Amino acid sequence: MRDRDYVWCLTHMALDQEEELSRLCPGCRLQAEEERCPVCGRPAERWEGALNPSFDQERYERLRRGEQP
């Protein structure tokens, strides 16, 4: 496939998704557009474990600036 074939395919996939969403009532459309877990369906804001409690933000910032630990 050429680059233009990928663009054509992705464009039509986006149009198909928009067409599917336009067939839903407003409440169902909002729910369909929420970010959800693909396995259990839980909304993203209810995900547990998204933060790593042992992550050291200060150490990360020092290393990112090139300072020694």
Coordinates of N, CA and C in Angstrom, one line a residue:
M1 N 0.8 -1.2 0.0 CA 0.0 0.0 0.0 C 0.9 1.3 0.0
R2 N 0.4 2.2 -0.7 CA 1.1 3.5 -0.7 C 0.6 4.4 0.4
D3 N 1.3 5.5 0.7 CA 0.9 6.4 1.7 C -0.6 6.9 1.5
R4 N -0.9 7.2 0.3 CA -2.3 7.8 0.1 C -3.3 6.7 0.4
D5 N -3.0 5.4 0.2 CA -3.9 4.4 0.5 C -4.2 4.3 2.1
Y6 N -3.2 4.5 2.8 CA -3.3 4.5 4.3 C -4.2 5.7 4.7
V7 N -3.9 6.9 4.1 CA -4.7 8.1 4.4 C -6.2 7.8 4.1
W8 N -6.4 7.3 2.9 CA -7.8 7.0 2.5 C -8.5 6.0 3.4
C9 N -7.8 5.0 3.8 CA -8.3 4.0 4.8 C -8.7 4.6 6.1
L10 N -7.7 5.4 6.7 CA -7.9 6.0 8.0 C -9.1 7.0 7.9
T11 N -9.1 7.8 6.9 CA -10.2 8.7 6.7 C -11.6 8.1 6.7
H12 N -11.7 7.0 6.0 CA -13.0 6.3 5.9 C -13.3 5.6 7.2
M13 N -12.3 5.1 8.0 CA -12.6 4.5 9.3 C -13.1 5.6 10.2
A14 N -12.5 6.8 10.2 CA -13.0 7.9 11.0 C -14.4 8.3 10.6
L15 N -14.7 8.4 9.3 CA -16.1 8.7 8.9 C -17.1 7.6 9.3
D16 N -16.7 6.4 9.2 CA -17.6 5.3 9.6 C -17.9 5.4 11.1
Q17 N -16.9 5.7 11.9 CA -17.1 5.8 13.4 C -18.0 6.9 13.7
E18 N -17.8 8.1 13.0 CA -18.7 9.2 13.2 C -20.1 8.9 12.8
E19 N -20.3 8.2 11.7 CA -21.6 7.8 11.3 C -22.3 6.9 12.3
E20 N -21.6 5.9 12.9 CA -22.1 5.1 13.9 C -22.5 5.9 15.2
L21 N -21.7 6.8 15.6 CA -22.0 7.7 16.7 C -23.3 8.6 16.5
S22 N -23.4 9.0 15.2 CA -24.5 9.9 14.9 C -25.9 9.2 15.0
R23 N -25.9 7.8 15.0 CA -27.1 7.1 15.1 C -27.6 6.9 16.5
L24 N -26.7 7.3 17.5 CA -27.1 7.1 18.9 C -27.8 8.3 19.5
C25 N -28.6 8.1 20.5 CA -29.2 9.2 21.2 C -28.1 9.9 22.0
P26 N -28.3 11.2 22.4 CA -27.3 12.0 23.1 C -26.7 11.3 24.3
G27 N -27.5 10.7 25.1 CA -27.0 10.0 26.3 C -26.1 8.8 26.0
C28 N -26.5 8.0 25.0 CA -25.7 6.9 24.6 C -24.4 7.3 23.9
R29 N -24.5 8.4 23.2 CA -23.3 8.9 22.5 C -22.3 9.4 23.4
L30 N -22.7 10.1 24.5 CA -21.7 10.5 25.5 C -21.0 9.3 26.2
Q31 N -21.8 8.3 26.5 CA -21.3 7.1 27.1 C -20.3 6.3 26.1
A32 N -20.7 6.3 24.8 CA -19.8 5.6 23.8 C -18.5 6.4 23.6
E33 N -18.5 7.7 23.8 CA -17.3 8.5 23.6 C -16.4 8.5 24.8
E34 N -16.9 8.0 26.0 CA -16.0 8.0 27.2 C -14.9 7.0 27.0
E35 N -13.7 7.3 27.6 CA -12.6 6.4 27.6 C -12.9 5.3 28.6
R36 N -12.9 4.0 28.1 CA -13.2 2.9 29.0 C -12.2 1.8 28.8
C37 N -12.2 0.9 29.7 CA -11.3 -0.3 29.7 C -11.9 -1.2 28.6
P38 N -11.1 -1.7 27.7 CA -11.7 -2.6 26.6 C -12.1 -3.9 27.2
V39 N -11.7 -4.3 28.4 CA -12.1 -5.6 28.9 C -13.3 -5.6 29.8
C40 N -13.2 -4.7 30.8 CA -14.3 -4.7 31.8 C -15.3 -3.6 31.6
G41 N -15.0 -2.5 30.8 CA -15.9 -1.4 30.5 C -15.9 -0.3 31.5
R42 N -15.0 -0.4 32.5 CA -15.0 0.6 33.6 C -14.5 1.9 33.0
P43 N -15.1 3.1 33.4 CA -14.6 4.4 32.9 C -13.2 4.6 33.4
A44 N -12.5 5.4 32.6 CA -11.0 5.6 32.9 C -10.8 6.3 34.2
E45 N -11.7 7.2 34.7 CA -11.4 7.9 35.9 C -11.6 6.9 37.1
R46 N -12.1 5.7 36.9 CA -12.3 4.8 38.0 C -11.2 3.7 38.0
W47 N -10.2 3.8 37.1 CA -9.1 2.8 37.1 C -8.3 2.9 38.3
E48 N -8.0 1.8 38.9 CA -7.1 1.8 40.0 C -5.7 1.4 39.6
G49 N -4.7 1.9 40.3 CA -3.3 1.6 40.0 C -2.7 2.4 38.8
A50 N -3.3 3.5 38.5 CA -2.8 4.4 37.4 C -1.6 5.1 37.9
L51 N -1.4 5.3 39.2 CA -0.2 6.0 39.8 C 0.7 5.0 40.4
N52 N 2.0 5.2 40.3 CA 2.9 4.3 40.9 C 3.4 5.0 42.2
P53 N 3.0 4.4 43.4 CA 3.3 5.1 44.6 C 4.8 5.1 44.9
S54 N 5.6 4.2 44.3 CA 7.0 4.2 44.6 C 7.8 5.1 43.6
F55 N 7.1 5.8 42.7 CA 7.8 6.6 41.8 C 8.3 7.9 42.5
D56 N 9.6 8.2 42.3 CA 10.2 9.4 42.9 C 10.3 10.5 41.9
Q57 N 9.3 11.4 42.0 CA 9.3 12.5 41.0 C 10.5 13.4 41.1
E58 N 10.9 13.7 42.3 CA 12.1 14.6 42.5 C 13.3 14.0 41.8
R59 N 13.6 12.7 42.1 CA 14.7 12.0 41.5 C 14.6 12.0 40.0
Y60 N 13.4 11.8 39.5 CA 13.2 11.8 38.0 C 13.6 13.1 37.4
E61 N 13.1 14.2 38.1 CA 13.4 15.6 37.6 C 14.9 15.8 37.6
R62 N 15.6 15.4 38.7 CA 17.1 15.6 38.7 C 17.8 14.8 37.6
L63 N 17.4 13.6 37.3 CA 18.0 12.8 36.3 C 17.7 13.4 34.9
R64 N 16.5 13.9 34.8 CA 16.1 14.5 33.5 C 16.9 15.7 33.2
R65 N 17.3 16.4 34.2 CA 18.2 17.6 34.0 C 19.6 17.2 33.8
G66 N 20.0 15.9 34.0 CA 21.3 15.5 33.8 C 22.2 15.5 35.1
E67 N 21.5 15.8 36.2 CA 22.2 15.8 37.5 C 22.5 14.4 38.0
Q68 N 23.5 14.2 38.8 CA 23.8 12.9 39.4 C 22.8 12.6 40.5
P69 N 22.4 11.3 40.7 CA 21.5 11.0 41.8 C 22.0 11.2 43.2

